[in-house]
Short mmCIF file of C-alpha atoms in Angstrom, two decimals:
data_model
loop_
_atom_site.label_atom_id
_atom_site.label_comp_id
_atom_site.label_asym_id
_atom_site.label_seq_id
_atom_site.Cartn_x
_atom_site.Cartn_y
_atom_site.Cartn_z
CA UNK R 1 149.00 159.03 24.92
CA UNK R 2 146.03 158.88 22.58
CA UNK R 3 143.79 155.91 23.16
CA UNK R 4 141.52 154.19 20.68
CA UNK R 5 139.48 156.83 18.86
CA UNK R 6 136.02 156.10 17.52
CA UNK R 7 133.68 158.24 15.46
CA UNK R 8 130.97 159.24 15.48
CA UNK R 9 130.12 159.02 19.19
CA UNK R 10 126.43 158.96 18.42
CA UNK R 11 124.54 158.06 15.26
CA UNK R 12 120.81 158.20 14.72
CA UNK R 13 119.48 157.14 11.34
CA UNK R 14 116.48 155.62 9.70
CA UNK R 15 116.01 152.00 8.87
CA UNK R 16 117.47 151.06 5.50
CA UNK R 17 120.24 153.65 5.56
CA UNK R 18 123.91 152.79 5.36
CA UNK R 19 125.90 153.31 8.55
CA UNK R 20 129.68 153.56 8.74
CA UNK R 21 131.54 153.47 12.04
CA UNK R 22 135.20 154.42 12.22
CA UNK R 23 138.09 153.47 14.45
CA UNK R 24 141.69 154.57 14.90
CA UNK R 25 143.63 152.07 17.03
CA UNK R 26 146.47 152.90 19.40
CA UNK R 27 149.66 153.51 17.45
CA UNK R 28 151.83 150.40 17.36
CA UNK R 29 149.00 147.99 18.13
CA UNK R 30 148.53 145.42 15.41
CA UNK R 31 145.35 143.67 16.52
CA UNK R 32 141.98 145.37 16.20
CA UNK R 33 138.61 144.18 17.44
CA UNK R 34 135.00 145.27 16.83
CA UNK R 35 132.43 144.52 19.54
CA UNK R 36 128.73 145.18 19.99
CA UNK R 37 127.23 145.75 23.45
CA UNK R 38 123.56 145.41 24.34
CA UNK R 39 121.74 145.03 27.63
CA UNK R 40 120.50 141.57 26.67
CA UNK R 41 123.71 140.03 25.31
CA UNK R 42 126.51 142.08 26.82
CA UNK R 43 129.75 142.50 24.85
CA UNK R 44 129.96 140.34 21.75
CA UNK R 45 132.96 140.11 19.44
CA UNK R 46 131.99 140.77 15.83
CA UNK R 47 135.32 140.54 14.01
CA UNK R 48 138.99 140.97 14.63
CA UNK R 49 142.03 141.78 12.53
CA UNK R 50 145.69 141.00 12.98
CA UNK R 51 148.17 143.02 10.91
CA UNK R 52 145.22 144.42 8.92
CA UNK R 53 144.00 140.94 7.92
CA UNK R 54 140.61 139.66 9.13
CA UNK R 55 141.24 136.61 11.30
CA UNK R 56 137.82 135.72 12.67
CA UNK R 57 134.51 137.17 11.49
CA UNK R 58 132.31 134.44 12.95
CA UNK R 59 130.58 137.00 15.16
CA UNK R 60 129.35 139.15 12.30
CA UNK R 61 125.60 138.69 12.49
CA UNK R 62 124.64 138.93 8.83
CA UNK R 63 125.87 139.84 5.39
CA UNK R 64 124.58 143.33 6.05
CA UNK R 65 127.67 143.82 8.25
CA UNK R 66 131.11 144.29 6.78
CA UNK R 67 134.44 145.50 8.16
CA UNK R 68 137.65 146.68 6.57
CA UNK R 69 141.10 147.65 7.73
CA UNK R 70 142.89 149.32 4.83
CA UNK R 71 145.94 150.23 6.94
CA UNK R 72 147.33 149.91 10.45
CA UNK R 73 145.72 153.12 11.67
CA UNK R 74 142.15 152.90 10.43
CA UNK R 75 139.21 150.51 10.36
CA UNK R 76 135.55 150.77 9.44
CA UNK R 77 132.46 148.76 10.31
CA UNK R 78 129.63 149.18 7.85
CA UNK R 79 125.98 148.18 8.11
CA UNK R 80 123.95 148.22 4.92
CA UNK R 81 120.98 148.26 5.06
CA UNK R 82 120.53 149.07 8.74
CA UNK R 83 117.65 147.68 10.82
CA UNK R 84 116.21 148.71 14.23
CA UNK R 85 117.66 145.54 15.83
CA UNK R 86 121.14 146.82 15.00
CA UNK R 87 120.71 149.52 17.65
CA UNK R 88 123.49 149.06 20.21
CA UNK R 89 126.81 150.50 21.33
CA UNK R 90 129.66 149.46 19.06
CA UNK R 91 133.16 149.38 20.48
CA UNK R 92 136.52 149.15 18.83
CA UNK R 93 139.53 147.82 20.75
CA UNK R 94 143.18 147.28 19.94
CA UNK R 95 146.04 145.28 21.43
CA UNK R 96 149.68 144.42 20.88
CA UNK R 97 149.13 141.53 18.49
CA UNK R 98 149.75 137.91 19.29
CA UNK R 99 151.79 138.55 22.40
CA UNK R 100 150.82 136.45 25.40
CA UNK R 101 147.71 137.75 27.05
CA UNK R 102 148.02 141.29 25.83
CA UNK R 103 145.07 143.31 27.15
CA UNK R 104 142.68 144.93 24.74
CA UNK R 105 142.20 148.67 25.07
CA UNK R 106 138.79 150.04 24.18
CA UNK R 107 137.51 153.24 22.65
CA UNK R 108 134.47 155.01 24.09
CA UNK R 109 132.14 153.51 21.50
CA UNK R 110 129.54 154.62 19.00
CA UNK R 111 125.96 154.63 20.26
CA UNK R 112 123.86 153.65 17.25
CA UNK R 113 120.11 154.12 17.08
CA UNK R 114 118.19 152.88 14.05
CA UNK R 115 114.66 154.27 13.87
CA UNK D 1 132.12 126.11 24.43
CA UNK D 2 133.85 128.84 26.46
CA UNK D 3 131.55 130.47 28.98
CA UNK D 4 131.84 133.24 31.58
CA UNK D 5 129.26 133.87 34.31
CA UNK D 6 129.42 136.82 36.68
CA UNK D 7 127.58 137.26 39.95
CA UNK D 8 125.85 139.07 41.39
CA UNK D 9 124.30 141.03 38.53
CA UNK D 10 124.10 144.10 40.74
CA UNK D 11 125.54 144.99 44.14
CA UNK D 12 124.89 147.97 46.36
CA UNK D 13 127.38 148.74 49.13
CA UNK D 14 127.79 151.42 51.72
CA UNK D 15 131.05 153.34 51.58
CA UNK D 16 133.64 151.32 53.47
CA UNK D 17 131.70 148.04 53.24
CA UNK D 18 134.03 145.46 51.69
CA UNK D 19 132.73 142.74 49.38
CA UNK D 20 133.63 140.45 46.47
CA UNK D 21 132.48 139.97 42.90
CA UNK D 22 132.57 136.52 41.32
CA UNK D 23 133.52 135.38 37.82
CA UNK D 24 133.05 131.67 37.03
CA UNK D 25 134.44 130.37 33.78
CA UNK D 26 134.56 127.31 31.56
CA UNK D 27 137.33 127.40 29.00
CA UNK D 28 139.57 124.98 27.19
CA UNK D 29 143.04 125.89 28.38
CA UNK D 30 142.93 129.27 30.04
CA UNK D 31 145.50 131.63 28.63
CA UNK D 32 144.41 134.62 30.65
CA UNK D 33 141.56 136.10 32.68
CA UNK D 34 140.97 139.82 32.42
CA UNK D 35 139.10 142.27 34.62
CA UNK D 36 137.75 145.53 33.23
CA UNK D 37 135.88 148.47 34.70
CA UNK D 38 133.23 150.26 32.63
CA UNK D 39 131.77 153.65 33.50
CA UNK D 40 128.50 154.86 31.91
CA UNK D 41 129.04 156.14 28.39
CA UNK D 42 132.63 154.86 28.28
CA UNK D 43 134.47 151.87 26.97
CA UNK D 44 135.80 149.14 29.27
CA UNK D 45 139.00 150.13 31.05
CA UNK D 46 141.61 147.42 31.64
CA UNK D 47 142.35 146.58 35.29
CA UNK D 48 144.16 143.22 35.62
CA UNK D 49 145.31 140.09 33.83
CA UNK D 50 145.63 136.81 35.75
CA UNK D 51 147.40 133.87 34.13
CA UNK D 52 147.33 130.90 36.49
CA UNK D 53 145.55 129.54 39.55
CA UNK D 54 146.83 131.04 42.77
CA UNK D 55 147.85 134.32 41.20
CA UNK D 56 146.76 137.62 42.77
CA UNK D 57 146.95 141.21 41.53
CA UNK D 58 146.21 144.42 43.45
CA UNK D 59 145.45 148.00 42.53
CA UNK D 60 144.40 150.48 45.18
CA UNK D 61 141.24 149.05 46.81
CA UNK D 62 140.91 146.20 44.32
CA UNK D 63 142.43 142.74 44.50
CA UNK D 64 141.82 140.02 41.93
CA UNK D 65 142.39 136.34 42.61
CA UNK D 66 142.19 133.25 40.41
CA UNK D 67 141.41 129.56 40.88
CA UNK D 68 140.95 126.85 38.25
CA UNK D 69 137.24 127.58 38.01
CA UNK D 70 136.66 131.17 39.09
CA UNK D 71 138.07 134.57 39.83
CA UNK D 72 137.14 137.01 42.55
CA UNK D 73 137.44 140.76 42.54
CA UNK D 74 137.70 141.87 46.16
CA UNK D 75 136.87 145.48 46.94
CA UNK D 76 138.19 146.72 50.27
CA UNK D 77 136.64 149.80 51.90
CA UNK D 78 135.04 150.99 48.65
CA UNK D 79 134.41 154.63 47.87
CA UNK D 80 131.63 156.12 45.73
CA UNK D 81 134.10 156.57 42.86
CA UNK D 82 134.43 152.77 42.68
CA UNK D 83 130.85 152.64 41.36
CA UNK D 84 130.92 151.12 37.88
CA UNK D 85 130.21 147.92 35.99
CA UNK D 86 132.98 145.35 36.40
CA UNK D 87 133.49 142.96 33.52
CA UNK D 88 135.39 139.69 33.47
CA UNK D 89 136.73 138.08 30.28
CA UNK D 90 138.69 134.93 29.43
CA UNK D 91 141.07 134.08 26.64
CA UNK D 92 141.30 130.40 25.75
CA UNK D 93 144.30 128.35 24.77
CA UNK D 94 143.68 128.63 21.05
CA UNK D 95 145.66 130.56 18.53
CA UNK D 96 143.48 133.64 18.57
CA UNK D 97 143.30 136.74 20.74
CA UNK D 98 139.55 136.42 21.26
CA UNK D 99 138.07 137.40 24.61
CA UNK D 100 134.80 135.98 25.92
CA UNK D 101 133.12 138.47 28.25
CA UNK D 102 130.69 137.96 31.09
CA UNK D 103 127.69 140.26 31.38
CA UNK D 104 129.18 142.19 34.28
CA UNK D 105 128.39 143.23 37.84
CA UNK D 106 126.94 146.69 38.35
CA UNK D 107 128.42 148.06 41.57
CA UNK D 108 126.93 151.05 43.36
CA UNK D 109 128.74 152.46 46.41
CA UNK D 110 126.69 154.85 48.45
CA UNK D 111 128.29 157.56 50.63
#
């Protein structure tokens, strides 16, 4: 079975450029989560969607960050303009919706470096 | 505010040397506690969910236990392939599916 698929796996770009990260959740999962992982702060939830609707974006650090989920099989996280402090590994995860304690399944992440 | 603290930050074991990792949590109405394993360059891989105090789950050399304040991940006779970062996360009693993660324990098992 295909897991959560993220692209690109690595992204290196210059400060000020727009960055778009992509995620395809597991088929049939209707909750999708975007996380950021750094050495200092660990895994932090940025935003999550249920049935393609954003439910909680309180973790989005600034207006420079935005996320969309146009359909059940695709989501994007966009940073515009990017800054060096945005460098981190960004993970997407999906789960079976509001069911009790459904585990989240993670992709292998996008390692983002902003120069 | 929900909080998860894992200890130790790093642990080095000899192959076959059993030990335990700790996850202490503060949460309003625990709905579930999750253990994940993360290998370098990979996303976290789901291991266990524990729902209530007293519950235990096992998988190969790993056993997870839960009390009202903490969870332990016991590793029996570890092998080098058990080397990874182990992450603990909690889900509170609210209406959302949010997980709050600890910062993990980096386990190294030497042959």
